[in-house]
PDB file of C-alpha atoms in Angstrom:
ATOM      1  CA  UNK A   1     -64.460 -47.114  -7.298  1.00  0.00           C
ATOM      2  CA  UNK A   2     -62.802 -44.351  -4.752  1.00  0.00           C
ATOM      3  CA  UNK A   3     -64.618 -41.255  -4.453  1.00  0.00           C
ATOM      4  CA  UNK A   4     -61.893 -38.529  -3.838  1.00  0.00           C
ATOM      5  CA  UNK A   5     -62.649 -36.066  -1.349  1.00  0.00           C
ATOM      6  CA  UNK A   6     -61.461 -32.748  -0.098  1.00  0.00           C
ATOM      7  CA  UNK A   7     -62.018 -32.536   3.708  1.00  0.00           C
ATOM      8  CA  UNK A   8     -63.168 -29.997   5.486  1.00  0.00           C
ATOM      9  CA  UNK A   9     -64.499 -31.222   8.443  1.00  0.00           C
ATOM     10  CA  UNK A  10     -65.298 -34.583  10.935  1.00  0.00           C
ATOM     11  CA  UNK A  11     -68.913 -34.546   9.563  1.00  0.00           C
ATOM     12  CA  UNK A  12     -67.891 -34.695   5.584  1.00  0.00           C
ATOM     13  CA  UNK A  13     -67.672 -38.475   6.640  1.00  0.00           C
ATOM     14  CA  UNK A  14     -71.667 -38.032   7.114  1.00  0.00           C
ATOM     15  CA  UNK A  15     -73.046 -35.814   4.794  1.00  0.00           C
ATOM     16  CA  UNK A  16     -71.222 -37.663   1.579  1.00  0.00           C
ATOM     17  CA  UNK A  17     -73.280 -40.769   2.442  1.00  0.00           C
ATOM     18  CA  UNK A  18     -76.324 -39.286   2.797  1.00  0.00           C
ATOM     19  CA  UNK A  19     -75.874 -38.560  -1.152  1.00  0.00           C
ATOM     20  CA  UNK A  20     -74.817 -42.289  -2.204  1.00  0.00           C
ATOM     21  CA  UNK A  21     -77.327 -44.753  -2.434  1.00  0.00           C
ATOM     22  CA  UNK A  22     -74.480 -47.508  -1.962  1.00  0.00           C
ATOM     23  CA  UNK A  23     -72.284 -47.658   1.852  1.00  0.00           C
ATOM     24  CA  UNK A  24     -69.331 -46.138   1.269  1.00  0.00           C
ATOM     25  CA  UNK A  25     -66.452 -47.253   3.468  1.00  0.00           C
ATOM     26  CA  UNK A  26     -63.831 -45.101   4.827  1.00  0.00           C
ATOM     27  CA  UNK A  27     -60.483 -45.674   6.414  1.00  0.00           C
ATOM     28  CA  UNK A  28     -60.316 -43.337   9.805  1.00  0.00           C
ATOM     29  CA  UNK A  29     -57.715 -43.188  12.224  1.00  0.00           C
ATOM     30  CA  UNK A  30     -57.849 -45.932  14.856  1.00  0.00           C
ATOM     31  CA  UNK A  31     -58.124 -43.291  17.579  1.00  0.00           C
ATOM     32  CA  UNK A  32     -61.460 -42.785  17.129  1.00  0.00           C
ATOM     33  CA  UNK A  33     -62.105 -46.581  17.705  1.00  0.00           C
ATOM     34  CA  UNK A  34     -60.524 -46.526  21.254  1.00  0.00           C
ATOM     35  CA  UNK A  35     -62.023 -44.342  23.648  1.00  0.00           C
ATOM     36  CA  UNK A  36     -62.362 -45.143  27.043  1.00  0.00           C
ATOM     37  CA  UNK A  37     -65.570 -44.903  28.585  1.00  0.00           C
ATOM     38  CA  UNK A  38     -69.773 -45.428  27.587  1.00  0.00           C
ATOM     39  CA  UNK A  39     -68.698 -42.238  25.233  1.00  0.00           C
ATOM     40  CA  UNK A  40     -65.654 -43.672  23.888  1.00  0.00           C
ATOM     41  CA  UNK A  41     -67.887 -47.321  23.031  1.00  0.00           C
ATOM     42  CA  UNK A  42     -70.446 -45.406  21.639  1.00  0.00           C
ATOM     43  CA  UNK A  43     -68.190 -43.440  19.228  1.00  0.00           C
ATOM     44  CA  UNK A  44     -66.560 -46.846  17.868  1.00  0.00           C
ATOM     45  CA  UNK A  45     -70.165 -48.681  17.354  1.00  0.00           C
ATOM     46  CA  UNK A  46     -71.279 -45.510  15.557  1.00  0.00           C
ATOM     47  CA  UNK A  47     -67.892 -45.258  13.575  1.00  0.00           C
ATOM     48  CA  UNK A  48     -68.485 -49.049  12.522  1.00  0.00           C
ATOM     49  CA  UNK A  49     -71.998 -49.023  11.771  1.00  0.00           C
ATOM     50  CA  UNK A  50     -71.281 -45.959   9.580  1.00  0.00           C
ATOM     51  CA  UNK A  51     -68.553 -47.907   7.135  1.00  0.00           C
ATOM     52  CA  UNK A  52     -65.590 -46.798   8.316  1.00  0.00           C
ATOM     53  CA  UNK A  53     -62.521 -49.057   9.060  1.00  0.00           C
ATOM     54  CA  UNK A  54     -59.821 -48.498  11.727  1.00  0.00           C
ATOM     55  CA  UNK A  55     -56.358 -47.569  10.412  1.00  0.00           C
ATOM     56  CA  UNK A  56     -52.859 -47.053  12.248  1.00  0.00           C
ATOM     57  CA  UNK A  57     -51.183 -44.084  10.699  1.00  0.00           C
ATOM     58  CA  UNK A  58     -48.634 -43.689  13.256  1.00  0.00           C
ATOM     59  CA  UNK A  59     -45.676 -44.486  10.483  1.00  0.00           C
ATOM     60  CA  UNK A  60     -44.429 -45.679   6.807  1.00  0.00           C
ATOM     61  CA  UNK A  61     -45.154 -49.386   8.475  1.00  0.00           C
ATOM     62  CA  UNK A  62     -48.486 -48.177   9.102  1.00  0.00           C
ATOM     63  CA  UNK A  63     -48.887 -46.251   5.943  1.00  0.00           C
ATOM     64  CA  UNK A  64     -48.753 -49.563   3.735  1.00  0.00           C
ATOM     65  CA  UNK A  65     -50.430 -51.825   5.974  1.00  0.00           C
ATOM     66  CA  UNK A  66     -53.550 -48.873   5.227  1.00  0.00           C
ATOM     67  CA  UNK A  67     -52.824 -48.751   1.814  1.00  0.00           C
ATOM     68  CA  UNK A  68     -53.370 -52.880   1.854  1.00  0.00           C
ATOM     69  CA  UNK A  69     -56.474 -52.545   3.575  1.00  0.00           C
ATOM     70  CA  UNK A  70     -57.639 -49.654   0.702  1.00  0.00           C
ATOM     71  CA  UNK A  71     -56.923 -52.699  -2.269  1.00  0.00           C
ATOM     72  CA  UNK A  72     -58.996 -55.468   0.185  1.00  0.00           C
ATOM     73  CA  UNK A  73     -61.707 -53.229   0.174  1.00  0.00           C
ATOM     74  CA  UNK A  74     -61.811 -52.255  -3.265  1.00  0.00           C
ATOM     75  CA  UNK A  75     -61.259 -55.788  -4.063  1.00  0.00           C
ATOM     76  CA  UNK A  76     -64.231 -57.261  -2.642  1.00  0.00           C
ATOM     77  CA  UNK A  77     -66.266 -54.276  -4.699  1.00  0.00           C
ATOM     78  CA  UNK A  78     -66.836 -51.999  -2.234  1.00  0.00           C
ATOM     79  CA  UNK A  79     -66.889 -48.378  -2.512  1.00  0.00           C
ATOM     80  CA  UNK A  80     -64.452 -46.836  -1.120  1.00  0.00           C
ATOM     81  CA  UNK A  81     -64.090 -43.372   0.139  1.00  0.00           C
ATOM     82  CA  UNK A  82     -60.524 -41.426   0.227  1.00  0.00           C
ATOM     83  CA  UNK A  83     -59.654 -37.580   1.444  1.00  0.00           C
ATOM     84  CA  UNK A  84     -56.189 -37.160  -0.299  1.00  0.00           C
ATOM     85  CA  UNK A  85     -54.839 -34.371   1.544  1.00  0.00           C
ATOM     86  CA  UNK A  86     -54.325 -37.050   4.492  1.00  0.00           C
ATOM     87  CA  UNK A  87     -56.238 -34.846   7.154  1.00  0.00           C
ATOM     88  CA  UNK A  88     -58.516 -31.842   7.335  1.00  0.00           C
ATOM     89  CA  UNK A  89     -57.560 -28.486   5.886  1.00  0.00           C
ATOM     90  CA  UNK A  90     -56.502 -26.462   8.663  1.00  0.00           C
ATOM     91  CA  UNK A  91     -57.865 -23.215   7.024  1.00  0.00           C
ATOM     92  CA  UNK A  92     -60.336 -23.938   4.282  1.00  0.00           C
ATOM     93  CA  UNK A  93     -57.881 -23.879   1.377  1.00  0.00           C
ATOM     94  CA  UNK A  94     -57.170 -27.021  -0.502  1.00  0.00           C
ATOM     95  CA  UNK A  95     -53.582 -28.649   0.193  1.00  0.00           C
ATOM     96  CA  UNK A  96     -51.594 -31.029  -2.101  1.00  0.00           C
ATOM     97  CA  UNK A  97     -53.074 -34.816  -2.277  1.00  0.00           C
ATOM     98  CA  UNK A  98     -50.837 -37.357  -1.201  1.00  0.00           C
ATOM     99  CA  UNK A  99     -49.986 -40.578  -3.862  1.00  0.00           C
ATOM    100  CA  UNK A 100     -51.322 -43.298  -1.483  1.00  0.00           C
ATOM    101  CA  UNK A 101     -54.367 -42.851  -3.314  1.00  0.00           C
ATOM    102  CA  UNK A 102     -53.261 -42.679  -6.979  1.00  0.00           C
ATOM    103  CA  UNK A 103     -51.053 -46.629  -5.713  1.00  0.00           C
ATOM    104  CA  UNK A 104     -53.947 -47.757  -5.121  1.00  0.00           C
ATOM    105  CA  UNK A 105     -56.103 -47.003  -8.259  1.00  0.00           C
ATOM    106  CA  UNK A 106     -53.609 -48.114 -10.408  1.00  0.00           C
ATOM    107  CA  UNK A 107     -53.133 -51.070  -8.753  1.00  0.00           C
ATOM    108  CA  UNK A 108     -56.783 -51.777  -8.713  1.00  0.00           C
ATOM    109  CA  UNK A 109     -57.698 -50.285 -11.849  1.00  0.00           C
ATOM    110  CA  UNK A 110     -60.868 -48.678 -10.375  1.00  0.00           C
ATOM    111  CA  UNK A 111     -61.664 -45.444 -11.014  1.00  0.00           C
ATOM    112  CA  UNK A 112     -61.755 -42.066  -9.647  1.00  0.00           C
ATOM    113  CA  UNK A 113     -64.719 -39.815  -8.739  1.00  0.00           C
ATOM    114  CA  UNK A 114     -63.961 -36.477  -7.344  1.00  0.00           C
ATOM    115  CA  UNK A 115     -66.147 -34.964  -4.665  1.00  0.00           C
ATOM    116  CA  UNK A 116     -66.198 -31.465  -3.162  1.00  0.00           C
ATOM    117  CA  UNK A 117     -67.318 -30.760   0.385  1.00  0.00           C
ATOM    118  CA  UNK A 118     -68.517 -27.335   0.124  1.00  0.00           C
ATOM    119  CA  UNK A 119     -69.862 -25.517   3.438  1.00  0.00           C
ATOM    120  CA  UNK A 120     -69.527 -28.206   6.104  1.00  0.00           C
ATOM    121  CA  UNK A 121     -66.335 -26.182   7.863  1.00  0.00           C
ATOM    122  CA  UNK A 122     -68.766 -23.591   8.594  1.00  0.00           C
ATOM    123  CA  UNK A 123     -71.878 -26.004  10.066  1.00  0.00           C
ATOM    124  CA  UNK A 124     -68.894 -28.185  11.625  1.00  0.00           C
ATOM    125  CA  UNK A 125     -66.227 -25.623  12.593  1.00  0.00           C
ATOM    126  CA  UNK A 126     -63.441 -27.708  13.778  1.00  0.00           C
ATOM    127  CA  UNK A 127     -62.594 -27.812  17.656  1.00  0.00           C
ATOM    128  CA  UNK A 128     -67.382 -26.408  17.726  1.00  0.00           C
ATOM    129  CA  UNK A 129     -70.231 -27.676  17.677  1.00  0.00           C
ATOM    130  CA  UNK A 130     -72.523 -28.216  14.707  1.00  0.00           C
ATOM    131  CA  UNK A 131     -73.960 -25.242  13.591  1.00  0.00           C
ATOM    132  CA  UNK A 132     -77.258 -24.385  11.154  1.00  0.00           C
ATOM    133  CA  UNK A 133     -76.044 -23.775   7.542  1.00  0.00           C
ATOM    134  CA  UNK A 134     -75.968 -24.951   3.906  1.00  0.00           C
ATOM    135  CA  UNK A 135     -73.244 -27.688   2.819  1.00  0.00           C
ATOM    136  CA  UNK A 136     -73.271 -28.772  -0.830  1.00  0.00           C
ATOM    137  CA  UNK A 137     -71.949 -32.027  -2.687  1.00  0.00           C
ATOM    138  CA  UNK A 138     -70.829 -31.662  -5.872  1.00  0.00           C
ATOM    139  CA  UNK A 139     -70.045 -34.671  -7.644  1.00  0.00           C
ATOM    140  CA  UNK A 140     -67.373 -34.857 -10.577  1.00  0.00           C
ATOM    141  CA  UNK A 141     -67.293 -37.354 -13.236  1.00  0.00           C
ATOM    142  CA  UNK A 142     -65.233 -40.239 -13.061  1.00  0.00           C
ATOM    143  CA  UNK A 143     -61.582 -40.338 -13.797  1.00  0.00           C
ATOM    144  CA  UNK A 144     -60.082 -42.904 -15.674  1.00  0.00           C
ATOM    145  CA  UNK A 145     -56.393 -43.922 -15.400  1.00  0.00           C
ATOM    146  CA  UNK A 146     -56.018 -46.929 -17.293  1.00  0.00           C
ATOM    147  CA  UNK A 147     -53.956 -45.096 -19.833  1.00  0.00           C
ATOM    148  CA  UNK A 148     -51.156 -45.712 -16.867  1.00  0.00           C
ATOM    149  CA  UNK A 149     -51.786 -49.553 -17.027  1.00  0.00           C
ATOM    150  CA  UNK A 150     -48.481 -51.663 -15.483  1.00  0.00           C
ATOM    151  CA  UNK A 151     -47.280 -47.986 -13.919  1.00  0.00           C
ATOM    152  CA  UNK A 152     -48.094 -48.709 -10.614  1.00  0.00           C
ATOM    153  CA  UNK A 153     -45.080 -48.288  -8.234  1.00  0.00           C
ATOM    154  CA  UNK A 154     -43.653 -45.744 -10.385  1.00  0.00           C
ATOM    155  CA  UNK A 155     -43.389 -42.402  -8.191  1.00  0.00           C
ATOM    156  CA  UNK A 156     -43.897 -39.311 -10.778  1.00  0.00           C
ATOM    157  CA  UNK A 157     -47.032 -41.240 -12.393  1.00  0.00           C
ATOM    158  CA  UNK A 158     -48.642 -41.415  -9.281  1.00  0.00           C
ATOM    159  CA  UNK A 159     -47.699 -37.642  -8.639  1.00  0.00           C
ATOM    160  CA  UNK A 160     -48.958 -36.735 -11.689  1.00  0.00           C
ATOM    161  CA  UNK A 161     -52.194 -38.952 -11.134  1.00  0.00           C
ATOM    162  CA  UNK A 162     -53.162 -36.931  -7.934  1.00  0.00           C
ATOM    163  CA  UNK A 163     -51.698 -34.114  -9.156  1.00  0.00           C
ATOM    164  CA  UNK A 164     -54.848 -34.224 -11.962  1.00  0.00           C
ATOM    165  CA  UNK A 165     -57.246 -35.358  -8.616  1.00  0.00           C
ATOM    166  CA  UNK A 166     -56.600 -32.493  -7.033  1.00  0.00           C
ATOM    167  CA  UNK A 167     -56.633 -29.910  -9.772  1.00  0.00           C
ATOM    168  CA  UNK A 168     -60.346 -31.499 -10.789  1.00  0.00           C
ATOM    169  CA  UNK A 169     -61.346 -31.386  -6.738  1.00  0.00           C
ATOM    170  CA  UNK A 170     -60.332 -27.176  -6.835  1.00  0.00           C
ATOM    171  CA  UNK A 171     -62.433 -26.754 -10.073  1.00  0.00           C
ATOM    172  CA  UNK A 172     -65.360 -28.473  -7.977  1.00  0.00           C
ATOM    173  CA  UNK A 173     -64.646 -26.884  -4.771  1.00  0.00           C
ATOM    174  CA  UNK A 174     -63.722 -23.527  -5.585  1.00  0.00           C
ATOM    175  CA  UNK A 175     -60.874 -23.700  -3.203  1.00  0.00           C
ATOM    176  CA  UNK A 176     -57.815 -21.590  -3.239  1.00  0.00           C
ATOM    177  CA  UNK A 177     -55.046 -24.383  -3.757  1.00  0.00           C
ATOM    178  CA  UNK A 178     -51.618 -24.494  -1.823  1.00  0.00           C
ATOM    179  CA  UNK A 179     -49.145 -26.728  -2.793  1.00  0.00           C
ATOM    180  CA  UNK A 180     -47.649 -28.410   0.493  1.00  0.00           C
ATOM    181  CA  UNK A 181     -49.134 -31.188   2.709  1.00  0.00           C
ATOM    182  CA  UNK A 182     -52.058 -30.019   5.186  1.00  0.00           C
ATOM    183  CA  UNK A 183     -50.532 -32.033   8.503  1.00  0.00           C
ATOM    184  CA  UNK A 184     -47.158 -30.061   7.736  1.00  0.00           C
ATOM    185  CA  UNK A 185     -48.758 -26.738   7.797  1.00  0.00           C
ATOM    186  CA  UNK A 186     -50.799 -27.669  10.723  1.00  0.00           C
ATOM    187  CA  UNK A 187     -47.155 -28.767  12.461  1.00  0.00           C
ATOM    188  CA  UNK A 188     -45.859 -25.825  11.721  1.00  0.00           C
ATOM    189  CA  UNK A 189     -48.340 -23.958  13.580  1.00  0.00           C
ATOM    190  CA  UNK A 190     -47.997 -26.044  16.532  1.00  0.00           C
ATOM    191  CA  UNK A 191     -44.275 -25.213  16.443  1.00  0.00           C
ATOM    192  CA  UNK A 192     -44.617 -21.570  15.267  1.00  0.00           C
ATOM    193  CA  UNK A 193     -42.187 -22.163  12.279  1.00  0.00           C
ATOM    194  CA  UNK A 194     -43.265 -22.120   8.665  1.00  0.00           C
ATOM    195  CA  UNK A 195     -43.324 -24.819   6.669  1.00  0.00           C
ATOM    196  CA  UNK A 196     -40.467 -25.637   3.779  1.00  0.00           C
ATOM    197  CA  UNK A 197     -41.806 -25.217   0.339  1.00  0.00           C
ATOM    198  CA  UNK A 198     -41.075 -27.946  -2.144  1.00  0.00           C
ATOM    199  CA  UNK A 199     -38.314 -27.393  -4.337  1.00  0.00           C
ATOM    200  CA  UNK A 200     -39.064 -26.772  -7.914  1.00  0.00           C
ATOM    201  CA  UNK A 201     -38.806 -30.262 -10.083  1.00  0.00           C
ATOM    202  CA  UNK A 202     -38.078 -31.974  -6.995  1.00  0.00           C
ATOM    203  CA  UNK A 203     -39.537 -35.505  -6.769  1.00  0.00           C
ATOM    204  CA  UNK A 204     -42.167 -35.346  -4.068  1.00  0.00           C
ATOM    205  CA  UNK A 205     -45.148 -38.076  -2.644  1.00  0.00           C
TER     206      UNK A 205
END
């Protein structure tokens, strides 16, 4: 199964295990497997030993090569662990999921448990240290999609799938949702522009 997560900070990678009695594997970005150094060794031996499986996300190429490695996992019955907003909220809220996730559970049939990360921005604050504070996990119940059997591929069923993910991760969370992507809004405040809403009815993933 994929447990869906909303992600706060680097450590909700941690503290979600610590609940599950089974390993839960996660794909991370492949920078974190490739530091130089005794540090940067250490970091990928602790990354590995901890479930989580190098992914380029560098572009669409990329993307689907990460989305292969998702169904692999799954398919050997792992449990596989997922933050659909693509990167860490930038300021708390919750941001629209992308469909990567909702390909792959209708491809693999699985289903979907919903998990909010509540607290660990504030022990974790990003760009800090750890600090001393409370997180919770609050575990939803599981999501089933097989009422969208043979839809895989098709784009607004797999918007509407994580479209329902997210909407069950805000009644867990408590979040405030916005609907654009997290790594846009975090471009945008590299290059002092805002971002471009979606337009209303238009097709998005």
């Amino acid at each position: 199964m994929i447990l869906a997560s909303n992600h706060l900070a680097v450590m909700d990678s941690f503290y979600l295990p610590m609940m599950v009695k089974r390993r839960i594997t996660f794909l991370a970005k492949s920078e974190y497997f490739t530091g130089a150094g005794p540090k940067g060794r250490f970091l990928a031996w602790f990354y590995t030993a901890v479930g989580q499986v190098p992914i380029d996300r560098t572009d669409a190429n990329s993307a689907a090569a990460a989305l292969t490695t998702a169904v692999r996992v799954l398919g050997v019955g792992k449990l596989l662990g997922w933050y659909p907003e693509g990167t860490r909220s930038p300021d708390g809220r919750l941001y629209k999921g992308k469909t990567g996730l909702a390909r792959v559970a209708l491809e693999t049939g699985v289903p979907v448990i919903p998990v909010a990360m509540i607290g660990t921005d504030k022990v974790n604050p990003p760009g800090k240290g750890l600090r001393f504070g409370r997180v919770c996990v609050k575990i939803g119940k599981p999501i089933d999609f097989s009422r969208f059997d043979g839809l895989a591929g098709n784009r607004f069923i797999e918007r509407a799938l994580i479209d329902e993910v997210m909407y069950e991760l805000m009644q867990l969370s408590g979040q405030e949702y916005v609907d654009l992507y997290a790594a846009d809004v975090k471009q945008s405040v590299l290059l002092d522009s805002p971002p471009v809403a979606p337009i209303p009815g238009a097709a998005t993933s």
